[in-house]
Amino acid sequence: MKSQIKILCYCTLAFALAGCAPSASTRPDTKGGAGSTPGAAGSGTDSRAGEGGRGGARESDTGASSLKQLQEGKSPITPGSSPLKDVYFDFDRYDLSADARTVLRANADWLKANSGARVEIEGHCDERGTNEYNLALGAKRAQAAREYLTSLGVAAGRLSTISYGEEIPVCKEQTDACWRQNRRARLVILQDRPTS
Amino acid sequence: MNKVILTLFCLLAFKLTAHAASYEIVGQGGQRFPVAVSPLKNLGASTGDSGRLSTGIADAMVHDLELSGWFRVLDRSAYIENAQSGITLGTFDFKDWSTIGAEGLVKGGFSVQGDEITVELRLFDVYQNKERIGKRYTGRVRDFRRIAHKFVDEIINQFTGIPGVFNTRIAYVSNSGGRFKEIYVSHLDGSEKFQVTNNRTINLSPAWSPDGKSVLYSSFKDRNQTLFLFELFSGKEIKFTPQGGGRYLSGKFSPDGQSIVATLESGGNTNLYLLDRSGKVVRRLTQDAGIEVSPAWSPDGKQIVYVSDRSGSPQIYILDLASGKSRRLSYSGNYNTSPEWSPRGDRIVYTGRIGNRFAIFTISADGGESRKLTSESFDSEDPTWSPDGRFIAFSSNRAGKYHLYVMQMSGDNQRRLTGSGGDDTKPNWSPRLD
């Protein structure tokens, strides 16, 4: 699976912390210290958080919230360069598969290394079934991801959840492949919170 | 407000039927009562609007009569009566109508004074050469279709012993071909369409108050999903904020309008809560760690039908408010959601999954076998009862995009209501209006 390769790739990079952005030339100041203004590294959307969470983890690293993307007419897709990867679920399920746990462990590592980042976990569903049930199911998916991340040592206070049910799909065709992409928990960096 | 003046009194029904069982007598087995609806005569000063009103009122009645499934409206091009014929008994020849096969005949006239219209409508029995209903209505010219809906409700009362449900509105969600979901209300024929929300986010689950004056809906407009109560006449809106955190996913008014059952998601768990009209929590109704959603009231307000996944898949349950105990209602299928209790009390309609498709089912409130009402060659979802419990509106993608449809409670006579360029979903049928 392509996503698994990406995950492995990411893990390696996360540990090495060589800056996992495709364009490593814009690595931000990782030693900026407490006073550094988050996001001061110009307009670079691929600026990356530095070790220890003192750099600015940015909303643009993960893409904005799916609602904001919808409002701006953009796809709520998580960019391939995002340090926080989507996790996927089976139809009408909210338990975490082995794959999902692998992805979340990598996400947890990044979150622990970037302790300034506050993250909203979005629960999404495919279009099948009724809207309200899917809102509840999406909430379960987001919560399952949140609980696993906290069990791995990420502070619960940094993780909020929201469910968009089937309302903001990333793929709109009526195919199994498309539905699979929509049954996800997506992690979005809410804002910079530099350690002081 | 329309002022309805009853001028003439209806005599006997065409078919005197026992009140309780009468809804099943007409139109069963595909036999429909043949009626003609003559364009109305302008009885007042001639206006530029004359032609539009003459056929517009007739067309609105034709739409409703066809939608009911109980009538076959004869095509206007077959009408042979000459233009000099009148609209009252003795001023026209019943033979002009029996010849073309009409057994019932609707005739009427109107006059316009300023922005007010007066309409008189009559229903005749062509076989017996008698007048059955005669009524006069006044209202705003632009609301002329409402007058047509009210008269059809009278016609249906004559035939079935229960008034029709065409002077009602449907609240629904539409993306209008765009990416946002907004709430709309309109009459069943699509007229008087009004956009309730315009906040360019996601708005869901519209539900009428029992007085037909307000719509409760959930929205992401303030980022976190919660409930809003919108008053249609004043435009006033109340936001419901959960006191202990969490998000309201949906709410439904109790039949007496004094309470709301709401779905509250908190910490990943979704439970049912009883609220008062202002949104204050009265008590928590379910205590489950799973998913409890889609509540709807029994007509006596004593029970709530809802969806729970406590068995491992979404199924329909009934909660008795007095005892606090729930019983499982649906056992067939592994995905049953969005129940609504018939206003007649006997049946519950819901959405069930068949393979990768969804269909509308009904089941007795006492349990037992369910009846499938729609085909699994496409999806049908979100059923809602008419206020008399004889019809079900729902959304379906049988014509590509999701549109709203209406069918008889038997599943017969499925007809499309809306045709916007987008997806129309989540219909909720209003109570009867004034």
XYZ file of C-alpha atoms in Angstrom:
630
model
C 0.000 0.000 0.000
C 1.185 3.386 -0.967
C 0.131 4.979 2.288
C 2.142 2.469 4.267
C 5.235 3.251 2.320
C 4.650 6.889 3.004
C 4.190 6.141 6.658
C 7.426 4.194 6.885
C 9.111 6.955 5.026
C 7.668 9.452 7.410
C 8.639 7.492 10.505
C 12.212 7.380 9.446
C 12.181 11.048 8.822
C 10.396 11.848 12.007
C 13.013 10.101 14.070
C 15.861 11.463 12.096
C 14.230 14.858 12.129
C 16.072 15.902 9.106
C 13.065 17.856 8.071
C 10.646 15.682 6.255
C 9.345 18.325 3.928
C 9.931 17.635 0.272
C 11.689 20.938 -0.056
C 14.080 20.849 2.832
C 15.570 24.129 1.818
C 13.020 26.082 3.758
C 13.665 24.525 7.132
C 12.635 27.011 9.715
C 14.738 28.170 12.586
C 14.634 25.264 14.951
C 16.461 27.123 17.641
C 14.318 30.156 17.514
C 13.578 30.012 21.183
C 10.563 31.134 23.069
C 10.377 34.534 21.596
C 10.348 33.546 17.986
C 7.200 34.431 16.207
C 5.455 31.346 14.941
C 5.105 31.386 11.270
C 7.725 34.032 10.888
C 9.467 31.882 8.332
C 7.877 33.790 5.558
C 5.013 32.505 3.544
C 6.416 29.032 3.122
C 3.575 26.586 3.425
C 6.055 23.785 3.845
C 7.885 25.209 6.808
C 8.212 22.540 9.432
C 8.103 22.472 13.140
C 11.407 22.090 14.795
C 12.469 19.689 17.461
C 11.138 20.248 20.896
C 8.074 22.069 19.690
C 9.629 25.471 19.824
C 9.162 26.078 16.173
C 5.810 26.910 14.712
C 3.636 23.962 13.940
C 1.347 25.462 11.395
C -2.154 24.866 10.252
C -0.793 24.833 6.726
C 1.335 21.796 7.560
C -1.766 19.636 7.795
C -4.154 21.772 5.791
C -6.848 23.798 7.468
C -9.930 22.275 9.061
C -12.225 20.542 6.611
C -14.963 23.090 7.282
C -12.595 25.924 6.435
C -11.458 24.099 3.308
C -15.086 23.678 2.305
C -15.741 27.364 2.838
C -12.738 28.250 0.732
C -13.765 25.863 -2.020
C -10.798 23.559 -1.460
C -10.689 19.815 -1.084
C -10.309 18.752 2.571
C -7.387 16.599 1.559
C -4.445 16.133 3.895
C -1.338 17.159 1.958
C 1.181 14.413 1.316
C 3.739 16.528 3.136
C 1.672 16.653 6.313
C 3.508 15.320 9.371
C 0.175 13.995 10.653
C -1.371 11.284 8.533
C -5.003 10.244 8.131
C -6.169 6.943 9.588
C -8.826 4.841 7.894
C -11.757 2.756 9.096
C -14.008 -0.037 7.865
C -17.672 0.644 7.029
C -19.744 1.332 10.137
C -16.708 0.680 12.363
C -14.727 2.889 14.685
C -12.224 0.409 16.062
C -8.602 0.990 15.075
C -6.997 -1.485 12.691
C -3.328 -2.463 12.961
C -2.606 -0.072 10.087
C -4.431 2.724 11.830
C -2.426 2.135 15.005
C 0.817 2.248 13.069
C -0.120 5.595 11.590
C -1.244 6.934 14.955
C 2.016 5.852 16.615
C 3.904 7.909 14.053
C 1.508 10.798 14.616
C 2.067 10.479 18.368
C 5.827 10.594 17.918
C 5.541 13.797 15.938
C 3.156 15.289 18.477
C 5.514 14.453 21.317
C 8.380 16.003 19.408
C 6.306 19.092 18.666
C 4.698 19.763 21.990
C 3.471 23.188 20.978
C 1.086 21.831 18.412
C -2.577 21.626 19.304
C -4.536 19.298 17.101
C -8.159 18.823 16.213
C -9.060 15.292 15.196
C -11.814 15.197 12.610
C -13.993 12.129 12.228
C -15.341 11.498 8.723
C -17.581 8.858 7.140
C -18.505 7.704 3.694
C -21.832 8.812 2.274
C -23.678 5.569 2.917
C -26.137 5.579 5.747
C -27.943 8.470 7.326
C -26.378 11.832 8.076
C -27.066 11.850 11.786
C -25.821 8.347 12.445
C -22.700 9.210 10.475
C -22.147 12.321 12.605
C -22.203 10.068 15.663
C -19.983 7.488 13.960
C -17.484 10.191 12.970
C -17.378 11.341 16.593
C -16.575 7.771 17.628
C -13.761 7.580 15.064
C -12.241 10.860 16.204
C -12.508 9.772 19.827
C -10.914 6.387 19.118
C -7.939 8.156 17.540
C -7.755 10.618 20.422
C -7.795 7.896 23.057
C -5.059 5.949 21.328
C -2.870 9.046 21.018
C -3.308 9.863 24.713
C -2.503 6.239 25.596
C 0.775 6.810 23.750
C 1.561 9.787 25.930
C 0.186 12.766 24.030
C -1.404 15.185 26.486
C -5.198 14.956 26.190
C -5.491 18.717 26.486
C -3.762 19.147 23.141
C -6.286 17.011 21.300
C -9.837 18.085 20.538
C -12.309 16.236 18.358
C -15.013 17.146 15.884
C -17.201 15.040 13.622
C -18.185 16.040 10.128
C -19.997 12.770 9.488
C -20.459 12.303 5.751
C -20.745 16.030 5.129
C -17.268 16.933 3.870
C -15.999 14.031 1.771
C -12.560 14.088 0.247
C -13.726 11.925 -2.661
C -17.143 12.134 -4.249
C -17.534 9.094 -6.460
C -19.750 6.177 -5.551
C -17.055 3.550 -5.488
C -15.528 1.382 -2.786
C -12.138 3.019 -3.314
C -13.639 6.447 -2.860
C -15.716 5.488 0.158
C -12.585 4.045 1.796
C -10.824 7.403 1.493
C -13.724 9.141 3.190
C -13.861 6.866 6.244
C -11.063 8.586 8.088
C -9.833 10.467 11.063
C -7.915 13.535 9.995
C -5.534 15.463 12.247
C -5.423 19.202 11.780
C -3.037 21.553 13.564
C -5.256 24.197 15.067
C -2.785 26.951 15.758
C 0.723 27.612 16.895
C 1.316 27.580 20.551
C 4.987 28.205 21.139
C 6.314 26.993 24.434
C 7.178 29.857 26.668
C -52.776 35.278 7.395
C -55.381 33.926 5.148
C -58.883 34.378 6.298
C -61.023 31.507 5.240
C -64.698 32.186 4.869
C -66.970 29.251 4.582
C -69.882 30.374 2.474
C -71.590 27.248 1.341
C -71.831 23.983 3.068
C -70.865 20.658 1.752
C -73.544 18.027 1.527
C -72.934 14.321 1.467
C -69.733 12.630 0.565
C -69.655 10.845 -2.751
C -68.932 7.671 -0.990
C -70.025 7.607 2.582
C -67.439 5.601 4.345
C -66.762 4.585 7.873
C -64.361 7.174 9.245
C -61.750 4.846 10.696
C -61.075 2.631 7.703
C -61.959 5.071 4.984
C -58.421 5.917 3.928
C -58.048 2.506 2.375
C -61.233 2.550 0.333
C -60.373 4.984 -2.404
C -57.528 4.386 -4.764
C -56.467 0.941 -3.632
C -55.378 -1.448 -6.309
C -54.567 1.320 -8.718
C -58.191 2.338 -9.285
C -58.327 6.102 -9.307
C -61.329 8.329 -9.310
C -61.570 10.252 -12.618
C -61.988 13.986 -12.098
C -61.854 17.052 -14.299
C -60.493 20.362 -13.052
C -61.742 23.225 -15.159
C -59.638 26.409 -15.395
C -61.195 29.106 -13.216
C -63.284 31.984 -14.516
C -62.361 35.567 -13.779
C -65.466 36.943 -12.065
C -64.064 40.419 -11.455
C -62.447 43.115 -13.522
C -60.092 41.809 -16.125
C -56.455 41.935 -15.052
C -53.191 41.080 -16.678
C -52.881 38.247 -14.197
C -56.117 36.627 -15.268
C -54.766 33.795 -17.371
C -52.011 32.950 -14.916
C -54.443 32.750 -12.009
C -57.089 30.869 -13.987
C -54.782 28.033 -14.899
C -52.437 28.453 -11.933
C -55.094 27.633 -9.355
C -56.349 24.726 -11.481
C -52.795 23.434 -11.993
C -52.086 23.521 -8.265
C -55.223 21.439 -7.632
C -54.266 18.986 -10.388
C -50.800 18.592 -8.842
C -52.239 17.790 -5.427
C -54.925 15.426 -6.698
C -52.362 13.462 -8.712
C -49.902 13.442 -5.822
C -52.510 11.930 -3.508
C -52.723 8.850 -5.728
C -56.486 8.668 -5.305
C -57.495 10.597 -8.422
C -56.920 10.473 -12.143
C -57.185 14.017 -13.452
C -58.473 14.124 -17.024
C -56.284 16.044 -19.393
C -57.447 19.594 -19.963
C -57.110 19.263 -23.742
C -59.994 16.752 -23.661
C -62.471 19.206 -22.139
C -65.324 20.025 -24.579
C -67.413 22.503 -22.586
C -67.881 25.886 -24.274
C -66.582 29.072 -22.728
C -70.050 30.465 -21.967
C -70.800 27.740 -19.437
C -71.086 28.851 -15.846
C -69.593 27.579 -12.608
C -72.756 27.066 -10.557
C -75.358 24.339 -10.651
C -77.744 24.859 -13.587
C -75.389 27.097 -15.580
C -73.528 24.248 -17.296
C -74.306 20.817 -18.729
C -73.082 17.756 -16.810
C -73.124 15.816 -20.114
C -70.106 17.847 -21.269
C -68.241 16.142 -18.458
C -69.791 12.667 -18.301
C -69.043 12.327 -22.034
C -65.316 12.646 -21.429
C -65.392 10.210 -18.528
C -65.318 12.561 -15.542
C -67.079 11.377 -12.417
C -66.037 14.393 -10.383
C -65.751 17.982 -11.575
C -64.041 20.974 -9.990
C -65.159 24.417 -11.134
C -64.470 27.834 -9.761
C -63.976 31.527 -10.246
C -61.946 34.336 -8.777
C -61.798 38.085 -8.518
C -58.863 40.282 -7.643
C -59.059 43.475 -5.589
C -55.640 45.065 -5.201
C -53.345 42.418 -3.768
C -56.229 40.368 -2.435
C -57.916 37.531 -4.245
C -61.308 35.943 -3.622
C -61.719 32.428 -4.967
C -64.838 30.281 -4.997
C -64.486 26.611 -5.726
C -67.016 23.838 -6.127
C -66.873 20.100 -6.426
C -69.663 18.443 -8.433
C -70.791 14.834 -8.658
C -71.166 14.318 -12.405
C -73.174 11.092 -12.058
C -75.719 12.502 -9.679
C -75.677 16.043 -11.094
C -75.122 17.473 -7.653
C -72.865 19.953 -5.933
C -70.840 18.337 -3.134
C -68.623 21.128 -1.822
C -68.746 24.864 -2.292
C -66.296 27.204 -0.626
C -65.096 30.747 -0.865
C -61.602 31.798 0.171
C -59.854 35.132 0.363
C -56.116 35.664 0.580
C -53.136 37.423 -0.922
C -52.889 37.063 -4.680
C -49.361 35.687 -4.451
C -50.578 32.926 -2.105
C -53.194 31.704 -4.585
C -51.767 28.191 -4.585
C -52.522 27.855 -0.883
C -56.200 28.299 -1.661
C -55.959 25.471 -4.184
C -54.222 23.271 -1.581
C -56.934 23.995 0.984
C -59.700 23.085 -1.425
C -58.007 19.804 -2.372
C -57.746 19.034 1.346
C -61.551 19.476 1.440
C -62.042 17.222 -1.576
C -59.964 14.523 0.081
C -62.011 14.910 3.242
C -65.143 14.255 1.153
C -63.693 11.114 -0.325
C -61.870 9.654 2.626
C -63.325 11.167 5.771
C -59.955 12.745 6.663
C -58.785 16.104 5.291
C -55.862 16.058 2.874
C -52.369 17.278 3.715
C -51.615 19.645 0.874
C -51.793 22.863 2.853
C -48.507 21.955 4.484
C -44.836 22.646 3.932
C -41.685 20.574 3.769
C -38.458 21.645 5.434
C -35.379 20.103 3.839
C -31.667 20.387 3.208
C -30.338 21.336 -0.202
C -26.897 21.989 -1.579
C -28.519 23.695 -4.596
C -25.726 22.309 -6.722
C -23.059 24.006 -4.614
C -20.857 22.804 -1.791
C -22.832 24.138 1.179
C -25.920 22.593 2.713
C -28.656 25.055 3.630
C -32.164 24.643 5.052
C -35.207 25.471 2.924
C -38.959 25.274 3.378
C -41.503 25.106 0.573
C -44.968 23.840 -0.198
C -45.180 20.346 -1.624
C -45.478 21.745 -5.132
C -42.264 23.714 -4.651
C -44.065 27.048 -4.347
C -43.332 29.666 -1.692
C -39.785 28.343 -1.351
C -37.990 30.100 1.490
C -34.329 29.796 2.411
C -34.044 29.470 6.193
C -30.247 29.476 6.425
C -27.610 31.165 4.336
C -24.408 30.759 6.316
C -22.289 28.895 3.763
C -21.530 25.912 5.989
C -23.364 22.655 6.724
C -26.919 22.806 8.076
C -28.818 19.602 8.801
C -31.823 17.844 10.331
C -34.591 20.440 10.016
C -37.594 19.669 12.241
C -40.856 21.609 12.536
C -42.374 22.850 15.742
C -45.907 21.436 16.132
C -47.422 24.889 15.523
C -45.716 25.044 12.130
C -44.135 28.383 12.989
C -40.534 27.429 13.725
C -37.861 25.115 12.408
C -35.243 23.494 14.612
C -32.029 22.543 12.816
C -28.409 21.753 13.492
C -25.607 23.799 12.013
C -21.842 24.119 11.811
C -22.150 27.867 11.293
C -20.458 28.634 14.615
C -17.879 25.929 13.869
C -19.020 23.504 16.550
C -22.236 21.831 15.526
C -25.248 22.777 17.615
C -28.997 23.383 17.391
C -30.793 26.545 16.345
C -34.499 27.319 16.574
C -35.594 29.637 13.780
C -38.959 31.390 13.908
C -40.204 31.699 10.332
C -42.454 34.745 10.696
C -40.164 36.947 12.749
C -36.789 35.611 11.610
C -35.750 35.373 15.279
C -33.352 32.608 16.189
C -32.290 30.931 19.426
C -29.014 29.022 19.728
C -28.919 25.945 21.963
C -25.553 25.548 23.652
C -24.966 22.363 25.652
C -24.287 23.426 29.232
C -21.776 20.676 29.914
C -19.959 20.855 26.593
C -20.425 18.628 23.592
C -22.478 19.146 20.460
C -26.133 18.821 19.588
C -26.535 16.803 16.408
C -30.330 17.045 16.064
C -33.553 17.706 17.913
C -37.274 17.010 17.588
C -40.204 18.755 19.231
C -42.620 16.731 21.331
C -46.187 16.621 19.951
C -47.325 19.176 22.568
C -44.468 21.503 21.629
C -43.261 21.793 25.222
C -40.193 19.554 25.015
C -37.415 18.688 22.630
C -35.566 15.409 22.455
C -32.016 16.165 21.358
C -28.990 14.114 20.392
C -25.899 15.245 22.268
C -22.402 14.076 21.381
C -19.817 14.383 24.094
C -16.482 12.626 24.336
C -17.341 10.485 21.330
C -20.545 9.153 22.863
C -23.920 10.221 21.581
C -26.920 10.156 23.898
C -30.484 11.425 24.012
C -31.488 14.308 26.246
C -34.821 15.885 27.056
C -34.755 19.676 26.744
C -37.331 22.345 27.360
C -38.305 24.790 24.614
C -35.510 27.152 25.525
C -32.888 24.426 25.208
C -32.332 23.804 28.916
C -31.630 20.165 29.765
C -34.491 18.577 31.703
C -32.903 15.148 31.934
C -30.660 12.658 30.217
C -32.617 9.833 28.568
C -29.979 7.269 27.587
C -26.811 6.222 29.404
C -25.002 4.247 26.775
C -21.343 4.344 25.804
C -22.279 3.812 22.164
C -24.257 5.698 19.563
C -27.833 6.776 20.309
C -29.235 9.026 17.583
C -32.242 9.987 15.428
C -34.931 10.278 18.112
C -38.582 10.821 17.164
C -41.689 11.003 19.341
C -44.705 8.735 19.494
C -47.871 10.743 18.758
C -48.945 10.556 22.415
C -45.555 11.928 23.526
C -44.968 8.995 25.871
C -42.357 7.082 23.896
C -39.364 7.881 21.742
C -38.182 5.782 18.836
C -34.446 6.070 18.142
C -31.340 4.344 16.798
C -28.741 2.604 18.917
C -25.676 0.591 17.955
C -25.604 -1.238 21.294
C -26.205 -4.569 19.525
C -23.147 -3.990 17.322
C -25.035 -2.444 14.413
C -27.510 0.416 14.173
C -31.013 -0.794 15.060
C -34.345 0.790 15.989
C -35.342 0.940 19.659
C -38.306 2.372 21.557
C -37.793 4.175 24.851
C -40.688 4.413 27.281
C -40.305 7.776 29.003
C -42.174 6.822 32.175
C -40.160 3.687 32.924
C -36.938 4.751 31.202
C -36.761 1.291 29.620
C -35.898 0.643 25.992
C -36.947 -2.276 23.795
C -35.455 -3.265 20.467
C -37.862 -3.008 17.522
C -35.899 -3.965 14.376
C -34.235 -7.346 14.021
C -33.875 -7.836 10.291
C -30.927 -6.269 8.469
C -27.715 -4.909 9.943
C -28.217 -1.199 9.395
C -31.547 0.409 10.309
C -31.722 4.154 10.963
C -33.746 7.397 10.895
C -37.072 6.176 12.316
C -40.209 8.309 12.458
C -43.400 7.368 14.254
C -46.641 7.623 12.283
C -49.004 10.314 13.585
C -51.619 7.533 13.551
C -49.484 5.678 16.082
C -49.476 2.257 14.508
C -46.363 2.132 12.348
C -42.778 3.334 12.305
C -40.993 4.212 9.082
C -37.212 3.922 8.802
C -34.251 3.568 6.447
C -32.711 0.115 6.116
C -29.656 -1.108 4.251
C -29.803 -3.828 1.613
C -26.300 -4.587 0.349
C -24.865 -1.220 -0.585
C -28.311 0.333 -1.052
C -30.797 1.941 1.307
C -34.562 1.547 1.192
C -37.588 2.783 3.144
C -39.361 0.293 5.391
C -42.263 0.413 7.799
C -42.742 -1.808 10.818
C -45.540 -2.072 13.357
C -44.805 -0.176 16.572
C -45.401 -3.538 18.271
C -42.653 -5.161 16.207
C -42.971 -8.033 13.751
C -42.287 -8.142 10.047
C -41.172 -5.004 8.273
C -42.482 -3.937 4.874
C -40.114 -2.648 2.215
C -41.642 0.293 0.334
C -38.918 1.335 -2.109
C -36.699 -0.496 -4.589
C -33.099 -1.398 -3.785
C -31.991 -0.541 -7.308
C -31.325 2.951 -5.956
C -31.134 4.657 -2.559
C -34.084 6.059 -0.635
C -33.522 7.648 2.765
C -34.782 10.095 5.400
C -38.494 9.200 5.556
C -40.973 11.614 7.158
C -44.719 11.146 7.697
C -47.440 13.462 6.469
C -49.472 14.918 9.357
C -52.297 12.444 8.669
C -49.962 9.437 8.531
C -51.194 8.417 5.067
C -48.134 9.577 3.095
C -44.374 9.392 3.450
C -41.925 11.905 2.003
C -38.303 10.844 1.533
C -35.178 11.576 -0.470
C -33.941 9.341 -3.260
C -31.200 9.319 -5.899
C -33.255 7.339 -8.446
C -32.988 10.231 -10.920
C -29.265 10.768 -10.361
C -29.104 13.470 -7.745
C -31.070 13.276 -4.511
C -34.565 14.705 -4.817
C -37.576 14.667 -2.538
C -40.400 12.222 -3.248
C -43.810 11.451 -1.796
C -45.576 8.105 -1.702
C -48.634 6.633 -0.091
C -47.879 4.770 3.150
C -48.349 1.546 1.171
C -45.432 2.539 -1.078
C -47.796 3.228 -4.007
C -47.696 6.302 -6.217
C -44.095 7.420 -5.667
C -43.774 10.888 -7.126
C -40.953 13.386 -7.262
C -41.451 16.734 -5.531
C -38.288 18.721 -6.156
C -35.938 19.213 -9.055
C -33.293 21.666 -8.007
C -29.917 21.381 -9.676
C -28.493 19.970 -6.469
C -29.194 17.338 -3.858
C -32.339 17.773 -1.769
C -32.348 15.629 1.358
C -33.657 15.300 4.918
C -37.312 16.269 4.361
C -39.420 17.008 7.422
C -43.164 17.413 6.858
C -44.884 20.278 8.644
C -48.132 19.943 10.567
C -51.291 21.146 8.814
C -51.179 24.909 8.400
C -53.929 27.524 8.747
